[in-house]
Amino acid sequence: MLPDIPTVGDFVPDYESSLMDGLGAPRNTPAEIIDSLNKEINKGLADPALKARFADLGGTPLALTSAEFGKLLADETEKWAKVIRAAHIKPE
C-alpha cells in the first residue's frame, strides 16, 4: 500500500508478521452452533463487496473452518512464544 516506504523485512532477514482478527465462542458452545456461525461468517467473507472492502484496508479475508482457525491460533501462539523465549522478553 505504501510502495516508497521500506518494510521491516527489507532490514531484518526472514522477518514475518501479520495481523489477524477472528471470532471466538465460549468453551463448550455446542458444535452445531459453531458450525452454523462458521458457515454464515464464511458466506459473508465470500461476498465480493466485503472482499473489496478488506482489500481497500489492506487485508485478505480467510474463510477457515473452526478447526483450521484453532490450528492457526495455536501455530501463531507457538511461533511468538519462541520469539519471546529467544529474546528473553518478560512482562512488565
Short mmCIF file of N, CA, C and O in Angstrom, two decimals:
data_model
loop_
_atom_site.label_atom_id
_atom_site.label_comp_id
_atom_site.label_asym_id
_atom_site.label_seq_id
_atom_site.Cartn_x
_atom_site.Cartn_y
_atom_site.Cartn_z
N MET A 1 0.81 -1.20 0.00
CA MET A 1 0.00 0.00 0.00
C MET A 1 0.85 1.26 0.00
O MET A 1 0.39 2.30 -0.43
N LEU A 2 2.07 1.16 0.52
CA LEU A 2 2.97 2.31 0.56
C LEU A 2 4.27 1.91 -0.14
O LEU A 2 5.27 1.60 0.52
N PRO A 3 4.31 1.92 -1.45
CA PRO A 3 5.44 1.36 -2.19
C PRO A 3 6.78 2.05 -1.97
O PRO A 3 7.82 1.43 -2.16
N ASP A 4 6.79 3.30 -1.55
CA ASP A 4 8.05 4.01 -1.36
C ASP A 4 8.61 3.89 0.05
O ASP A 4 9.67 4.42 0.34
N ILE A 5 7.92 3.19 0.91
CA ILE A 5 8.38 3.01 2.28
C ILE A 5 8.88 1.59 2.45
O ILE A 5 8.15 0.63 2.18
N PRO A 6 10.14 1.42 2.87
CA PRO A 6 10.67 0.07 3.03
C PRO A 6 9.96 -0.67 4.17
O PRO A 6 9.49 -0.07 5.13
N THR A 7 9.91 -1.97 4.04
CA THR A 7 9.30 -2.80 5.08
C THR A 7 10.36 -3.24 6.08
O THR A 7 11.56 -3.16 5.81
N VAL A 8 9.92 -3.74 7.21
CA VAL A 8 10.85 -4.29 8.20
C VAL A 8 11.65 -5.43 7.56
O VAL A 8 12.84 -5.58 7.80
N GLY A 9 10.99 -6.22 6.71
CA GLY A 9 11.66 -7.32 6.04
C GLY A 9 12.81 -6.89 5.15
O GLY A 9 13.70 -7.69 4.86
N ASP A 10 12.83 -5.63 4.74
CA ASP A 10 13.96 -5.11 3.97
C ASP A 10 15.21 -4.97 4.84
O ASP A 10 16.31 -4.89 4.32
N PHE A 11 15.04 -4.91 6.14
CA PHE A 11 16.16 -4.69 7.06
C PHE A 11 16.43 -5.87 7.97
O PHE A 11 17.54 -6.04 8.45
N VAL A 12 15.42 -6.68 8.22
CA VAL A 12 15.56 -7.83 9.12
C VAL A 12 15.27 -9.09 8.30
O VAL A 12 14.12 -9.34 7.93
N PRO A 13 16.31 -9.88 8.00
CA PRO A 13 16.11 -11.08 7.18
C PRO A 13 15.07 -12.02 7.80
O PRO A 13 15.02 -12.21 9.02
N ASP A 14 14.24 -12.59 6.95
CA ASP A 14 13.22 -13.58 7.35
C ASP A 14 12.16 -13.02 8.28
O ASP A 14 11.43 -13.79 8.92
N TYR A 15 12.06 -11.69 8.39
CA TYR A 15 11.04 -11.10 9.25
C TYR A 15 9.65 -11.42 8.70
O TYR A 15 9.41 -11.35 7.51
N GLU A 16 8.76 -11.78 9.59
CA GLU A 16 7.39 -12.08 9.20
C GLU A 16 6.46 -11.68 10.33
O GLU A 16 6.72 -11.99 11.50
N SER A 17 5.42 -10.99 9.99
CA SER A 17 4.42 -10.62 10.98
C SER A 17 3.10 -10.39 10.26
O SER A 17 3.08 -10.02 9.09
N SER A 18 2.04 -10.64 10.95
CA SER A 18 0.73 -10.40 10.36
C SER A 18 -0.24 -10.03 11.47
O SER A 18 0.02 -10.25 12.65
N LEU A 19 -1.35 -9.49 11.06
CA LEU A 19 -2.42 -9.13 11.98
C LEU A 19 -3.62 -9.95 11.60
O LEU A 19 -3.91 -10.12 10.42
N MET A 20 -4.29 -10.48 12.58
CA MET A 20 -5.49 -11.23 12.24
C MET A 20 -6.59 -10.91 13.24
O MET A 20 -6.33 -10.55 14.38
N ASP A 21 -7.78 -11.01 12.74
CA ASP A 21 -8.97 -10.87 13.56
C ASP A 21 -9.77 -12.15 13.39
O ASP A 21 -9.71 -12.80 12.34
N GLY A 22 -10.51 -12.49 14.38
CA GLY A 22 -11.36 -13.67 14.28
C GLY A 22 -12.44 -13.61 15.34
O GLY A 22 -12.41 -12.75 16.21
N LEU A 23 -13.36 -14.51 15.23
CA LEU A 23 -14.43 -14.59 16.20
C LEU A 23 -14.25 -15.86 17.02
O LEU A 23 -13.88 -16.90 16.48
N GLY A 24 -14.54 -15.75 18.29
CA GLY A 24 -14.49 -16.91 19.16
C GLY A 24 -15.82 -17.08 19.86
O GLY A 24 -16.68 -16.19 19.82
N ALA A 25 -15.98 -18.21 20.46
CA ALA A 25 -17.20 -18.51 21.22
C ALA A 25 -16.77 -19.12 22.55
O ALA A 25 -15.67 -19.65 22.67
N PRO A 26 -17.62 -19.03 23.54
CA PRO A 26 -17.27 -19.62 24.83
C PRO A 26 -16.99 -21.12 24.72
O PRO A 26 -17.57 -21.81 23.88
N ARG A 27 -16.10 -21.58 25.55
CA ARG A 27 -15.81 -23.01 25.62
C ARG A 27 -17.11 -23.77 25.85
O ARG A 27 -18.02 -23.26 26.51
N ASN A 28 -17.22 -24.93 25.31
CA ASN A 28 -18.40 -25.80 25.43
C ASN A 28 -19.62 -25.31 24.65
O ASN A 28 -20.73 -25.78 24.88
N THR A 29 -19.42 -24.34 23.73
CA THR A 29 -20.52 -23.97 22.83
C THR A 29 -20.81 -25.19 21.96
O THR A 29 -19.88 -25.79 21.42
N PRO A 30 -22.06 -25.57 21.82
CA PRO A 30 -22.38 -26.76 21.02
C PRO A 30 -21.83 -26.67 19.59
O PRO A 30 -21.86 -25.61 18.96
N ALA A 31 -21.36 -27.80 19.10
CA ALA A 31 -20.74 -27.87 17.78
C ALA A 31 -21.68 -27.38 16.68
O ALA A 31 -21.23 -26.72 15.73
N GLU A 32 -22.97 -27.67 16.80
CA GLU A 32 -23.89 -27.23 15.75
C GLU A 32 -24.00 -25.70 15.69
O GLU A 32 -24.18 -25.13 14.62
N ILE A 33 -23.86 -25.05 16.82
CA ILE A 33 -23.87 -23.58 16.84
C ILE A 33 -22.58 -23.05 16.22
O ILE A 33 -22.60 -22.12 15.40
N ILE A 34 -21.45 -23.64 16.57
CA ILE A 34 -20.15 -23.24 15.99
C ILE A 34 -20.20 -23.43 14.48
O ILE A 34 -19.81 -22.54 13.72
N ASP A 35 -20.69 -24.57 14.03
CA ASP A 35 -20.76 -24.85 12.59
C ASP A 35 -21.67 -23.86 11.87
O ASP A 35 -21.35 -23.38 10.78
N SER A 36 -22.80 -23.53 12.48
CA SER A 36 -23.72 -22.58 11.87
C SER A 36 -23.10 -21.19 11.77
O SER A 36 -23.19 -20.53 10.72
N LEU A 37 -22.48 -20.74 12.86
CA LEU A 37 -21.80 -19.44 12.84
C LEU A 37 -20.70 -19.42 11.79
O LEU A 37 -20.58 -18.46 11.01
N ASN A 38 -19.91 -20.48 11.75
CA ASN A 38 -18.81 -20.56 10.79
C ASN A 38 -19.33 -20.49 9.36
O ASN A 38 -18.78 -19.78 8.52
N LYS A 39 -20.39 -21.20 9.07
CA LYS A 39 -20.97 -21.21 7.73
C LYS A 39 -21.43 -19.81 7.34
O LYS A 39 -21.14 -19.34 6.23
N GLU A 40 -22.12 -19.12 8.23
CA GLU A 40 -22.65 -17.79 7.90
C GLU A 40 -21.54 -16.75 7.79
O GLU A 40 -21.58 -15.88 6.92
N ILE A 41 -20.56 -16.84 8.66
CA ILE A 41 -19.43 -15.90 8.60
C ILE A 41 -18.67 -16.10 7.29
O ILE A 41 -18.34 -15.13 6.59
N ASN A 42 -18.40 -17.35 6.93
CA ASN A 42 -17.68 -17.62 5.69
C ASN A 42 -18.50 -17.20 4.47
O ASN A 42 -17.93 -16.77 3.46
N LYS A 43 -19.81 -17.31 4.56
CA LYS A 43 -20.67 -16.84 3.47
C LYS A 43 -20.49 -15.32 3.31
O LYS A 43 -20.37 -14.81 2.20
N GLY A 44 -20.45 -14.60 4.42
CA GLY A 44 -20.22 -13.16 4.37
C GLY A 44 -18.86 -12.82 3.82
O GLY A 44 -18.72 -11.89 3.02
N LEU A 45 -17.83 -13.58 4.22
CA LEU A 45 -16.48 -13.32 3.73
C LEU A 45 -16.33 -13.57 2.24
O LEU A 45 -15.41 -13.07 1.60
N ALA A 46 -17.24 -14.35 1.66
CA ALA A 46 -17.21 -14.63 0.23
C ALA A 46 -17.88 -13.53 -0.59
O ALA A 46 -17.73 -13.49 -1.82
N ASP A 47 -18.57 -12.61 0.07
CA ASP A 47 -19.27 -11.54 -0.64
C ASP A 47 -18.26 -10.61 -1.31
O ASP A 47 -17.33 -10.12 -0.67
N PRO A 48 -18.41 -10.37 -2.62
CA PRO A 48 -17.45 -9.52 -3.34
C PRO A 48 -17.30 -8.12 -2.75
O PRO A 48 -16.19 -7.58 -2.72
N ALA A 49 -18.38 -7.52 -2.28
CA ALA A 49 -18.28 -6.18 -1.69
C ALA A 49 -17.44 -6.20 -0.42
O ALA A 49 -16.63 -5.30 -0.18
N LEU A 50 -17.62 -7.22 0.40
CA LEU A 50 -16.83 -7.32 1.63
C LEU A 50 -15.37 -7.62 1.31
O LEU A 50 -14.47 -7.04 1.91
N LYS A 51 -15.14 -8.49 0.35
CA LYS A 51 -13.76 -8.77 -0.08
C LYS A 51 -13.09 -7.49 -0.56
O LYS A 51 -11.92 -7.22 -0.24
N ALA A 52 -13.83 -6.68 -1.33
CA ALA A 52 -13.28 -5.42 -1.84
C ALA A 52 -12.95 -4.47 -0.70
O ALA A 52 -11.92 -3.80 -0.72
N ARG A 53 -13.81 -4.43 0.30
CA ARG A 53 -13.56 -3.53 1.44
C ARG A 53 -12.34 -3.98 2.22
O ARG A 53 -11.52 -3.16 2.62
N PHE A 54 -12.21 -5.29 2.42
CA PHE A 54 -11.00 -5.80 3.08
C PHE A 54 -9.77 -5.40 2.27
O PHE A 54 -8.76 -4.97 2.84
N ALA A 55 -9.82 -5.57 0.95
CA ALA A 55 -8.69 -5.21 0.10
C ALA A 55 -8.37 -3.73 0.21
O ALA A 55 -7.19 -3.35 0.27
N ASP A 56 -9.40 -2.88 0.27
CA ASP A 56 -9.18 -1.43 0.43
C ASP A 56 -8.42 -1.13 1.72
O ASP A 56 -7.67 -0.17 1.79
N LEU A 57 -8.64 -1.95 2.72
CA LEU A 57 -7.98 -1.76 4.02
C LEU A 57 -6.66 -2.52 4.12
O LEU A 57 -6.02 -2.52 5.17
N GLY A 58 -6.27 -3.18 3.03
CA GLY A 58 -5.00 -3.91 3.01
C GLY A 58 -5.10 -5.31 3.55
O GLY A 58 -4.08 -5.92 3.89
N GLY A 59 -6.30 -5.84 3.65
CA GLY A 59 -6.48 -7.16 4.24
C GLY A 59 -6.92 -8.21 3.24
O GLY A 59 -7.34 -7.89 2.13
N THR A 60 -6.82 -9.43 3.67
CA THR A 60 -7.28 -10.56 2.89
C THR A 60 -8.08 -11.47 3.80
O THR A 60 -7.53 -12.03 4.76
N PRO A 61 -9.38 -11.61 3.57
CA PRO A 61 -10.17 -12.49 4.44
C PRO A 61 -9.83 -13.96 4.20
O PRO A 61 -9.61 -14.38 3.07
N LEU A 62 -9.74 -14.70 5.29
CA LEU A 62 -9.52 -16.14 5.21
C LEU A 62 -10.77 -16.83 5.71
O LEU A 62 -11.14 -16.70 6.87
N ALA A 63 -11.40 -17.56 4.84
CA ALA A 63 -12.59 -18.32 5.23
C ALA A 63 -12.12 -19.69 5.69
O ALA A 63 -11.84 -20.57 4.88
N LEU A 64 -11.99 -19.86 6.99
CA LEU A 64 -11.47 -21.10 7.57
C LEU A 64 -12.56 -21.86 8.31
O LEU A 64 -13.54 -21.27 8.75
N THR A 65 -12.34 -23.15 8.49
CA THR A 65 -13.20 -23.91 9.39
C THR A 65 -12.79 -23.56 10.81
O THR A 65 -11.71 -22.98 11.05
N SER A 66 -13.60 -23.94 11.78
CA SER A 66 -13.23 -23.66 13.17
C SER A 66 -11.95 -24.42 13.54
O SER A 66 -11.11 -23.90 14.27
N ALA A 67 -11.78 -25.63 13.01
CA ALA A 67 -10.56 -26.40 13.28
C ALA A 67 -9.33 -25.72 12.67
O ALA A 67 -8.27 -25.64 13.31
N GLU A 68 -9.47 -25.22 11.45
CA GLU A 68 -8.35 -24.51 10.80
C GLU A 68 -7.99 -23.25 11.56
O GLU A 68 -6.81 -22.93 11.73
N PHE A 69 -9.00 -22.51 12.02
CA PHE A 69 -8.73 -21.29 12.78
C PHE A 69 -8.06 -21.63 14.11
O PHE A 69 -7.11 -20.96 14.52
N GLY A 70 -8.51 -22.69 14.76
CA GLY A 70 -7.88 -23.13 16.01
C GLY A 70 -6.42 -23.48 15.80
O GLY A 70 -5.55 -23.14 16.61
N LYS A 71 -6.11 -24.18 14.69
CA LYS A 71 -4.73 -24.53 14.39
C LYS A 71 -3.91 -23.28 14.10
O LYS A 71 -2.77 -23.17 14.55
N LEU A 72 -4.49 -22.34 13.36
CA LEU A 72 -3.79 -21.08 13.08
C LEU A 72 -3.44 -20.37 14.39
O LEU A 72 -2.30 -19.90 14.57
N LEU A 73 -4.38 -20.29 15.30
CA LEU A 73 -4.12 -19.65 16.59
C LEU A 73 -3.03 -20.37 17.36
O LEU A 73 -2.13 -19.74 17.93
N ALA A 74 -3.09 -21.70 17.39
CA ALA A 74 -2.07 -22.48 18.10
C ALA A 74 -0.70 -22.29 17.47
O ALA A 74 0.30 -22.11 18.19
N ASP A 75 -0.64 -22.32 16.14
CA ASP A 75 0.65 -22.13 15.45
C ASP A 75 1.22 -20.74 15.70
O ASP A 75 2.42 -20.59 15.95
N GLU A 76 0.38 -19.71 15.64
CA GLU A 76 0.85 -18.35 15.89
C GLU A 76 1.31 -18.17 17.33
O GLU A 76 2.30 -17.51 17.61
N THR A 77 0.58 -18.77 18.25
CA THR A 77 0.96 -18.69 19.66
C THR A 77 2.32 -19.31 19.88
O THR A 77 3.18 -18.73 20.55
N GLU A 78 2.55 -20.48 19.30
CA GLU A 78 3.85 -21.14 19.45
C GLU A 78 4.96 -20.35 18.77
O GLU A 78 6.05 -20.20 19.32
N LYS A 79 4.69 -19.82 17.59
CA LYS A 79 5.70 -19.03 16.88
C LYS A 79 6.15 -17.85 17.72
O LYS A 79 7.35 -17.61 17.90
N TRP A 80 5.19 -17.10 18.26
CA TRP A 80 5.55 -15.91 19.04
C TRP A 80 6.09 -16.27 20.42
O TRP A 80 6.91 -15.54 20.97
N ALA A 81 5.69 -17.42 20.95
CA ALA A 81 6.27 -17.87 22.22
C ALA A 81 7.77 -18.13 22.05
O ALA A 81 8.57 -17.80 22.93
N LYS A 82 8.15 -18.70 20.90
CA LYS A 82 9.57 -18.93 20.62
C LYS A 82 10.33 -17.62 20.55
O LYS A 82 11.45 -17.50 21.07
N VAL A 83 9.74 -16.62 19.91
CA VAL A 83 10.38 -15.30 19.81
C VAL A 83 10.55 -14.71 21.21
O VAL A 83 11.62 -14.19 21.56
N ILE A 84 9.52 -14.80 22.02
CA ILE A 84 9.56 -14.25 23.37
C ILE A 84 10.63 -14.95 24.21
O ILE A 84 11.41 -14.30 24.91
N ARG A 85 10.69 -16.29 24.10
CA ARG A 85 11.71 -17.03 24.87
C ARG A 85 13.11 -16.69 24.37
O ARG A 85 14.02 -16.46 25.17
N ALA A 86 13.31 -16.65 23.05
CA ALA A 86 14.63 -16.38 22.49
C ALA A 86 15.13 -14.98 22.84
O ALA A 86 16.31 -14.77 23.05
N ALA A 87 14.20 -14.04 22.91
CA ALA A 87 14.58 -12.66 23.21
C ALA A 87 14.55 -12.37 24.71
O ALA A 87 14.82 -11.24 25.13
N HIS A 88 14.20 -13.37 25.51
CA HIS A 88 14.11 -13.21 26.97
C HIS A 88 13.20 -12.06 27.37
O HIS A 88 13.50 -11.28 28.27
N ILE A 89 12.08 -11.96 26.67
CA ILE A 89 11.11 -10.90 26.95
C ILE A 89 10.33 -11.28 28.21
O ILE A 89 9.85 -12.40 28.35
N LYS A 90 10.21 -10.33 29.09
CA LYS A 90 9.47 -10.54 30.35
C LYS A 90 8.34 -9.53 30.42
O LYS A 90 8.48 -8.38 30.00
N PRO A 91 7.20 -9.92 30.99
CA PRO A 91 6.10 -8.97 31.14
C PRO A 91 6.46 -7.88 32.14
O PRO A 91 7.22 -8.11 33.08
N GLU A 92 5.97 -6.70 31.90
CA GLU A 92 6.22 -5.59 32.82
C GLU A 92 4.94 -5.21 33.53
O GLU A 92 3.89 -5.27 33.01
#
